[in-house]
């Protein structure tokens, strides 16, 4: 999944027949205008299918557009000699930009369906094409140049989100930082130009280099001057800058770097309120991210306030028959569940599920996520049979929508295993835990959830067959992963794994003193 096109048969960067590496082998002589009309229509249909959650149909029409561009455009971003028409720089630039934008859409579809390796390769190819578009753009055409840089930052953010899904949080943060720094520099420069300030100490080329080549000065993506993150002097007041800040905060939330995440969320909110007002959907998305942080830090009343604010904005701007509105209801259900109000949790989950089914269809992955959450409520109420039923229904949808190797499948398998463990069917529980672990290791060996699964396996092994040494190995690896992800010792997950490790170690020492063999 390193995006280097190494001939692994997934269609990007190698001659395997998928078509991404074959740029107009026939030399099109068909009508350009008819192709443009088809491309626009197919893109529109792909976007509609994607919004509706029909990713298979969306991918089909995006790939139809790809084939058309390759057939008609004669340029793939890697071989300038293949461009027809006298070597026009405008044609090369436009084609690179168009292909990068389309590759971004295709890569995001593969990300949404859990095909992470292919997504990474395609997004990397999108980045290469967009960088070529920048290189081919006249430095004097600042408006177009900035537009392309903004689109490149969108690709960087997509790669960052992909690494987040893989549990590669350091890489994820690095890509979001690159996007943030480039966008901040871009819009800082734009503000200075708007104010009519002259920069006599550098020529025009040096200014452009400064926009594109600036590097992060600190590990958290902020400037070297440590200004208060709650003032709007540290970041440019532009929505794209705010989105990059929020994405950085989302990664830091996953890494349990809550103070840094909170700083970035608040800074992003200041920009969004300043530029977009208090009722924009971008603000709602940030409120959901902030609510997730408060949920993780067990500030549940604050989390609920954020989720309710997001729900209100989505209701006003998008209506109640929209996926984002339903997502906010689901988030509220999670907080109600943690507060012990299971009736309210089930109520908002049910409302959210109805909307999701109506808008996206009964087989969408979002429906499976809500059904899984409803299963957790049943589990908390000791309704194990109802919980098992919900988990199995969710698992069926997940496998159909995402395949057998997606991390959502692993999570549901673990929950089913937990019910078997509760019923002392340890052999069945352990089998499911190991299946989940194989999925998690394939996605990311160092993800926090991999550590949680290892801790479960260790506990189950001790109960089933007294395999203390194997259990200790599981607990120890779990603790190493927690440490690698920067989780503090007082984190509940770390405390549980540490307690299990100590208990198993003491038991092993006791048995060794008695002459037992483990």
XYZ file of C-alpha atoms in Angstrom:
518
model
C 0.000 0.000 0.000
C 2.900 2.422 -0.593
C 1.549 3.722 -3.903
C 4.736 3.045 -5.875
C 3.159 1.003 -8.698
C 5.130 -2.157 -8.038
C 3.219 -4.581 -10.225
C 0.943 -6.031 -7.587
C -1.967 -6.424 -9.952
C -4.348 -3.806 -8.611
C -4.524 -1.619 -11.674
C -2.405 1.379 -10.761
C 1.056 1.772 -12.210
C 1.267 -1.673 -13.764
C 0.070 -3.380 -16.944
C -2.621 -5.585 -15.476
C -5.549 -4.708 -17.697
C -7.496 -2.405 -15.368
C -6.875 0.503 -17.702
C -5.351 3.115 -15.390
C -1.943 2.751 -16.998
C -3.120 2.734 -20.623
C -3.323 6.255 -21.974
C -5.207 6.495 -25.296
C -3.654 3.488 -27.061
C -5.738 4.063 -30.193
C -5.499 7.824 -30.714
C -9.014 9.241 -30.632
C -10.483 10.968 -33.675
C -13.993 11.133 -32.228
C -15.871 14.371 -31.635
C -14.395 16.288 -28.715
C -17.691 17.982 -27.854
C -19.652 14.740 -27.699
C -17.024 13.316 -25.353
C -17.217 16.395 -23.143
C -21.002 16.063 -22.919
C -20.739 12.374 -22.026
C -18.050 13.071 -19.437
C -20.135 15.763 -17.744
C -23.214 13.529 -17.667
C -21.318 10.529 -16.340
C -19.673 12.640 -13.654
C -23.071 13.979 -12.599
C -24.494 10.448 -12.391
C -21.443 9.206 -10.475
C -21.831 12.008 -7.924
C -25.520 11.229 -7.461
C -24.849 7.528 -6.947
C -22.018 8.317 -4.525
C -24.234 10.617 -2.464
C -26.888 7.912 -2.394
C -24.335 5.385 -1.132
C -24.373 3.235 -4.286
C -20.610 3.069 -4.573
C -20.574 0.300 -7.179
C -22.578 2.395 -9.648
C -20.631 5.528 -8.755
C -17.334 3.779 -9.429
C -18.656 2.460 -12.738
C -19.447 5.952 -14.030
C -16.253 7.515 -12.665
C -14.260 4.820 -14.473
C -16.271 5.435 -17.652
C -15.120 9.053 -17.417
C -11.558 7.874 -16.857
C -11.619 5.699 -19.972
C -13.051 8.593 -21.965
C -10.404 11.041 -20.786
C -7.618 8.576 -21.524
C -9.079 7.820 -24.957
C -9.654 11.457 -25.891
C -6.942 13.268 -23.968
C -3.840 11.251 -24.806
C -2.012 12.200 -21.586
C -1.660 10.197 -18.398
C 0.457 12.383 -16.216
C 3.605 10.333 -16.752
C 4.494 10.697 -20.440
C 4.390 14.189 -21.930
C 5.249 12.835 -25.382
C 1.837 11.152 -25.577
C 0.003 14.486 -25.776
C -1.353 15.302 -29.220
C -1.728 18.714 -30.779
C 1.680 20.342 -30.928
C 2.706 19.986 -27.271
C 0.456 22.696 -25.867
C 1.239 23.429 -22.234
C -2.388 24.439 -21.695
C -3.555 21.004 -22.887
C -1.053 19.216 -20.667
C -1.998 21.262 -17.627
C -5.735 20.923 -18.139
C -5.467 17.200 -18.771
C -3.300 16.617 -15.680
C -5.718 18.601 -13.535
C -8.786 16.855 -14.955
C -7.262 13.419 -14.464
C -6.150 14.254 -10.928
C -9.657 15.391 -9.990
C -11.192 12.217 -11.392
C -8.590 10.000 -9.738
C -9.384 11.737 -6.454
C -13.050 10.742 -6.821
C -12.159 7.149 -7.726
C -9.659 6.897 -4.875
C -12.222 8.188 -2.383
C -14.755 5.569 -3.518
C -12.224 2.801 -2.869
C -11.522 4.366 0.543
C -15.222 4.401 1.422
C -15.556 0.726 0.507
C -12.493 -0.280 2.507
C -10.225 -1.036 -0.472
C -7.414 0.904 1.157
C -4.439 -0.391 -0.811
C -5.989 0.453 -4.161
C -7.242 3.793 -2.829
C -3.737 4.776 -1.748
C -2.248 3.980 -5.137
C -4.920 5.938 -7.001
C -4.728 8.942 -4.659
C -0.943 8.939 -5.027
C -1.388 9.018 -8.802
C -3.867 11.902 -8.380
C -1.261 13.788 -6.384
C 1.365 13.253 -9.096
C -0.963 14.561 -11.806
C -1.933 17.627 -9.787
C 1.696 18.412 -9.007
C 2.418 18.229 -12.745
C -0.454 20.639 -13.360
C 1.165 23.081 -10.932
C 4.543 22.701 -12.606
C 2.999 23.382 -16.030
C 1.137 26.498 -14.890
C 2.464 29.949 -15.688
C 3.760 31.468 -12.456
C 2.203 34.771 -13.420
C -1.264 33.192 -13.470
C -1.598 33.353 -9.699
C -5.353 32.772 -9.575
C -5.208 29.496 -11.505
C -2.066 28.459 -9.655
C -3.770 28.944 -6.288
C -6.822 27.038 -7.495
C -4.674 24.031 -8.423
C -2.765 24.192 -5.126
C -6.071 24.137 -3.237
C -7.108 21.020 -5.175
C -3.742 19.424 -4.415
C -4.377 20.082 -0.717
C -7.723 18.318 -1.040
C -5.859 15.270 -2.372
C -3.363 15.476 0.507
C -6.253 15.544 2.966
C -7.802 12.480 1.301
C -4.518 10.606 1.656
C -4.406 11.734 5.275
C -7.920 10.390 5.908
C -6.918 7.094 4.309
C -3.918 6.732 6.617
C -6.213 7.561 9.537
C -8.459 4.659 8.554
C -5.392 2.426 8.410
C -4.343 3.508 11.882
C -1.215 5.182 10.481
C -1.849 8.285 12.538
C 1.625 9.765 12.204
C 1.407 9.608 8.398
C -2.167 10.881 8.521
C -1.174 13.910 10.576
C 1.796 14.581 8.295
C -0.412 14.836 5.194
C -2.941 17.079 6.942
C -0.067 19.275 8.147
C 1.232 19.608 4.585
C -2.219 20.653 3.460
C -2.614 23.098 6.337
C 0.764 24.766 5.869
C 0.308 25.139 2.100
C -3.229 26.510 2.468
C -2.256 28.896 5.243
C 0.674 30.245 3.240
C -1.485 30.504 0.135
C -4.212 32.506 1.809
C -1.820 34.579 3.889
C -0.209 35.614 0.616
C -3.617 36.287 -0.889
C -4.583 38.494 2.051
C -1.388 40.479 1.734
C -2.047 41.037 -1.974
C -5.622 42.104 -1.243
C -4.343 44.659 1.234
C -2.033 46.045 -1.422
C 1.149 45.355 0.527
C 4.311 45.174 -1.531
C 7.068 42.645 -0.964
C 10.089 44.313 -2.484
C 12.544 41.924 -0.857
C 11.585 39.032 -3.142
C 10.717 38.661 -6.778
C 7.556 37.011 -8.077
C 9.142 33.578 -8.476
C 10.400 33.659 -4.897
C 6.920 34.493 -3.660
C 5.442 31.496 -5.457
C 8.152 29.221 -4.106
C 7.347 30.436 -0.632
C 3.699 29.459 -1.091
C 4.446 25.951 -2.319
C 7.599 24.924 -0.510
C 7.010 26.106 3.040
C 7.520 23.307 5.576
C 5.841 22.748 8.955
C 7.802 24.257 11.820
C 6.295 22.244 14.629
C 5.052 18.698 15.051
C 1.484 19.855 15.616
C 1.346 21.817 12.382
C 1.272 25.282 13.936
C 3.653 28.161 13.312
C 6.924 28.497 15.171
C 5.587 31.519 17.014
C 3.417 30.023 19.747
C 0.374 32.247 19.521
C -2.823 31.498 21.340
C -4.799 29.029 19.246
C -8.042 30.669 20.343
C -7.241 33.885 18.513
C -7.726 34.276 14.783
C -4.233 35.639 14.209
C -2.598 32.226 13.867
C -4.472 30.966 10.819
C -5.804 32.545 7.666
C -9.576 33.129 7.745
C -10.462 30.749 4.930
C -12.773 27.670 5.064
C -10.148 25.357 3.531
C -7.668 26.289 6.269
C -10.327 25.600 8.885
C -11.065 22.170 7.407
C -7.370 21.265 7.513
C -7.202 22.306 11.172
C -10.225 20.161 11.995
C -8.747 17.143 10.207
C -5.523 17.547 12.190
C -7.604 17.703 15.362
C -9.475 14.543 14.398
C -6.209 12.596 14.090
C -4.950 14.010 17.385
C -8.202 12.925 19.045
C -7.525 9.368 17.884
C -3.998 9.643 19.283
C -5.431 10.810 22.642
C -3.674 14.174 22.179
C -6.761 15.925 23.396
C -5.270 19.322 24.250
C -3.758 19.728 20.787
C -6.947 18.490 19.151
C -9.083 20.905 21.166
C -6.834 23.794 20.179
C -7.162 22.975 16.484
C -10.931 22.470 16.690
C -11.408 25.819 18.409
C -9.170 27.598 15.928
C -11.085 26.036 13.073
C -14.397 27.081 14.625
C -13.224 30.687 14.946
C -12.400 30.811 11.239
C -15.643 29.119 10.222
C -17.766 31.461 12.314
C -15.861 34.465 11.036
C -16.105 33.515 7.359
C -19.166 31.274 7.079
C -21.387 32.328 9.961
C -22.932 30.193 12.694
C -25.199 28.039 10.535
C -22.924 26.589 7.863
C -22.628 22.816 7.409
C -18.833 23.038 7.809
C -19.433 24.313 11.326
C -21.759 21.357 11.975
C -19.055 18.907 10.873
C -16.603 20.566 13.255
C -19.140 20.382 16.087
C -19.461 16.641 15.458
C -15.662 16.262 15.603
C -15.511 18.316 18.797
C -18.328 16.233 20.266
C -16.335 13.084 19.553
C -13.394 14.526 21.492
C -15.595 15.362 24.485
C -17.120 11.898 24.265
C -13.686 10.286 24.446
C -12.730 12.443 27.453
C -16.050 11.535 29.121
C -17.298 15.133 29.075
C -20.617 13.774 27.947
C -22.786 16.847 28.525
C -20.441 18.933 26.366
C -20.433 16.197 23.737
C -24.230 16.211 23.691
C -24.302 20.010 23.284
C -21.994 19.739 20.265
C -24.022 16.957 18.656
C -27.291 18.829 19.214
C -25.809 21.973 17.676
C -24.675 19.959 14.645
C -28.113 18.348 14.371
C -29.813 21.767 14.450
C -27.584 23.162 11.697
C -28.137 20.129 9.482
C -31.879 20.333 10.092
C -31.968 24.008 9.087
C -29.653 23.724 6.100
C -30.323 20.208 4.745
C -33.589 19.033 6.236
C -34.351 15.923 8.273
C -34.152 13.569 5.284
C -30.397 13.943 4.965
C -27.581 11.584 5.890
C -25.681 14.203 7.907
C -28.747 14.877 10.057
C -29.061 11.140 10.685
C -25.357 10.913 11.605
C -25.848 13.561 14.284
C -28.778 11.584 15.698
C -26.554 8.506 15.830
C -23.899 10.503 17.684
C -26.482 11.676 20.210
C -27.533 8.056 20.689
C -23.971 7.130 21.627
C -23.963 9.767 24.377
C -27.405 8.777 25.672
C -26.131 5.198 25.862
C -23.063 6.212 27.848
C -25.231 8.300 30.165
C -27.314 5.201 30.844
C -30.442 6.502 29.128
C -30.956 3.475 26.941
C -34.553 4.288 25.999
C -33.538 7.646 24.503
C -30.539 6.006 22.843
C -32.731 3.433 21.122
C -35.204 6.169 20.146
C -32.675 8.315 18.283
C -30.962 5.240 16.835
C -34.299 4.093 15.431
C -34.991 7.528 13.957
C -31.509 7.664 12.449
C -31.866 4.176 10.972
C -35.201 5.049 9.343
C -33.628 8.079 7.641
C -30.584 6.108 6.511
C -32.722 3.358 5.023
C -34.987 5.850 3.299
C -32.151 7.910 1.828
C -29.379 5.356 1.276
C -31.201 2.045 1.126
C -31.376 -0.826 3.605
C -28.030 -2.302 2.576
C -25.830 0.735 3.170
C -22.892 0.499 5.565
C -24.305 3.409 7.626
C -27.339 1.271 8.386
C -25.103 -1.518 9.633
C -23.253 0.930 11.901
C -26.489 2.059 13.559
C -27.689 -1.525 13.932
C -24.388 -2.351 15.579
C -24.877 0.514 18.044
C -28.397 -0.729 18.794
C -26.861 -4.119 19.507
C -24.567 -2.498 22.060
C -27.568 -1.045 23.872
C -29.217 -4.478 23.989
C -25.942 -5.872 25.306
C -25.787 -3.233 28.030
C -29.331 -4.211 29.046
C -28.230 -7.885 29.213
C -30.511 -8.696 26.275
C -27.883 -10.988 24.789
C -30.122 -12.741 22.285
C -31.401 -9.420 20.858
C -27.841 -8.111 20.770
C -26.660 -11.208 18.911
C -29.462 -10.770 16.395
C -28.537 -7.125 15.742
C -24.826 -7.898 15.459
C -25.458 -10.699 12.972
C -27.693 -8.482 10.858
C -25.055 -5.748 10.932
C -22.343 -8.255 10.007
C -24.332 -9.466 7.012
C -24.699 -5.902 5.710
C -21.040 -5.090 6.376
C -19.773 -8.106 4.469
C -22.050 -7.311 1.554
C -21.063 -3.640 1.417
C -17.419 -3.772 2.520
C -16.175 -7.317 2.038
C -14.839 -9.777 4.596
C -11.636 -7.931 5.463
C -12.892 -4.529 6.574
C -12.222 -3.272 10.107
C -15.968 -2.803 10.690
C -16.344 -6.545 10.135
C -13.586 -7.172 12.680
C -15.347 -5.012 15.278
C -18.652 -6.839 14.858
C -16.965 -10.255 15.001
C -15.382 -9.231 18.299
C -18.745 -8.168 19.716
C -20.300 -11.496 18.730
C -17.301 -13.191 20.290
C -17.920 -11.192 23.457
C -21.420 -12.668 23.735
C -20.023 -16.178 23.307
C -17.429 -15.381 25.968
C -20.201 -14.218 28.313
C -21.951 -17.540 27.722
C -18.648 -19.348 28.461
C -18.412 -20.643 24.898
C -14.748 -19.747 24.923
C -13.716 -21.820 21.929
C -16.191 -20.028 19.657
C -15.252 -16.643 21.127
C -11.543 -17.252 20.648
C -12.062 -18.311 17.029
C -13.879 -15.038 16.254
C -11.273 -12.982 18.094
C -8.479 -14.545 16.042
C -10.394 -13.882 12.811
C -10.818 -10.252 13.863
C -7.125 -10.024 14.729
C -6.102 -11.262 11.280
C -8.250 -8.556 9.699
C -6.812 -5.878 11.963
C -3.208 -6.928 11.378
C -3.728 -6.761 7.632
C -5.077 -3.225 7.906
C -2.670 -1.972 10.591
C -0.647 -3.991 13.079
C -0.176 -1.003 15.369
C -3.746 0.278 15.567
C -5.255 0.743 19.047
C -8.051 -1.681 18.199
C -5.436 -4.321 17.368
C -4.212 -3.946 20.948
C -7.769 -4.261 22.289
C -8.247 -7.479 20.328
C -4.962 -8.878 21.647
C -6.069 -8.112 25.207
C -9.345 -9.968 24.601
C -7.537 -12.978 23.158
C -5.192 -13.086 26.142
C -8.079 -13.030 28.605
C -10.010 -15.679 26.682
C -6.988 -17.989 26.396
C -6.406 -17.929 30.146
C -10.034 -18.866 30.804
C -10.260 -21.535 28.109
C -7.062 -23.507 28.501
C -4.840 -21.715 31.002
C -2.324 -20.732 28.324
C -0.609 -18.208 30.563
C 2.556 -17.681 28.517
C 0.574 -17.057 25.329
C -1.722 -14.708 27.234
C 1.215 -12.743 28.625
C 2.557 -12.344 25.095
C -0.806 -10.925 24.010
C -1.014 -8.508 26.949
C 2.582 -7.394 26.417
C 2.067 -6.719 22.704
C -1.107 -4.803 23.487
C 0.760 -2.574 25.943
C 3.518 -1.958 23.380
C 0.941 -0.846 20.807
C -0.736 1.472 23.311
C 2.646 3.009 24.114
C 3.488 3.338 20.419
C 0.290 5.329 19.936
C 1.174 7.668 22.788
C -1.648 6.564 25.079
C -1.118 7.632 28.706
C -0.830 5.078 31.500
C -4.049 6.281 33.113
C -6.090 5.522 29.982
C -8.733 2.897 30.910
C -7.695 0.595 28.069
C -4.049 0.741 29.110
C -4.953 0.149 32.760
C -6.954 -2.972 31.890
C -4.186 -4.446 29.725
C -1.577 -3.651 32.370
C -3.686 -5.247 35.100
C -4.124 -8.365 32.980
C -0.384 -8.500 32.245
C 0.517 -8.190 35.926
C -2.064 -10.781 37.018
C -0.930 -13.283 34.383
C 2.740 -12.703 35.241
C 2.081 -13.292 38.952
C 0.115 -16.428 38.155
C 2.943 -17.720 35.978
C 5.491 -17.019 38.729
C 3.290 -18.785 41.291
C 2.873 -21.854 39.123
C 6.585 -21.972 38.320
C 7.348 -21.922 42.041
C 4.980 -24.837 42.428
C 6.739 -26.697 39.648
C 3.941 -26.320 37.120
C 4.588 -26.148 33.383
C 3.052 -23.405 31.245
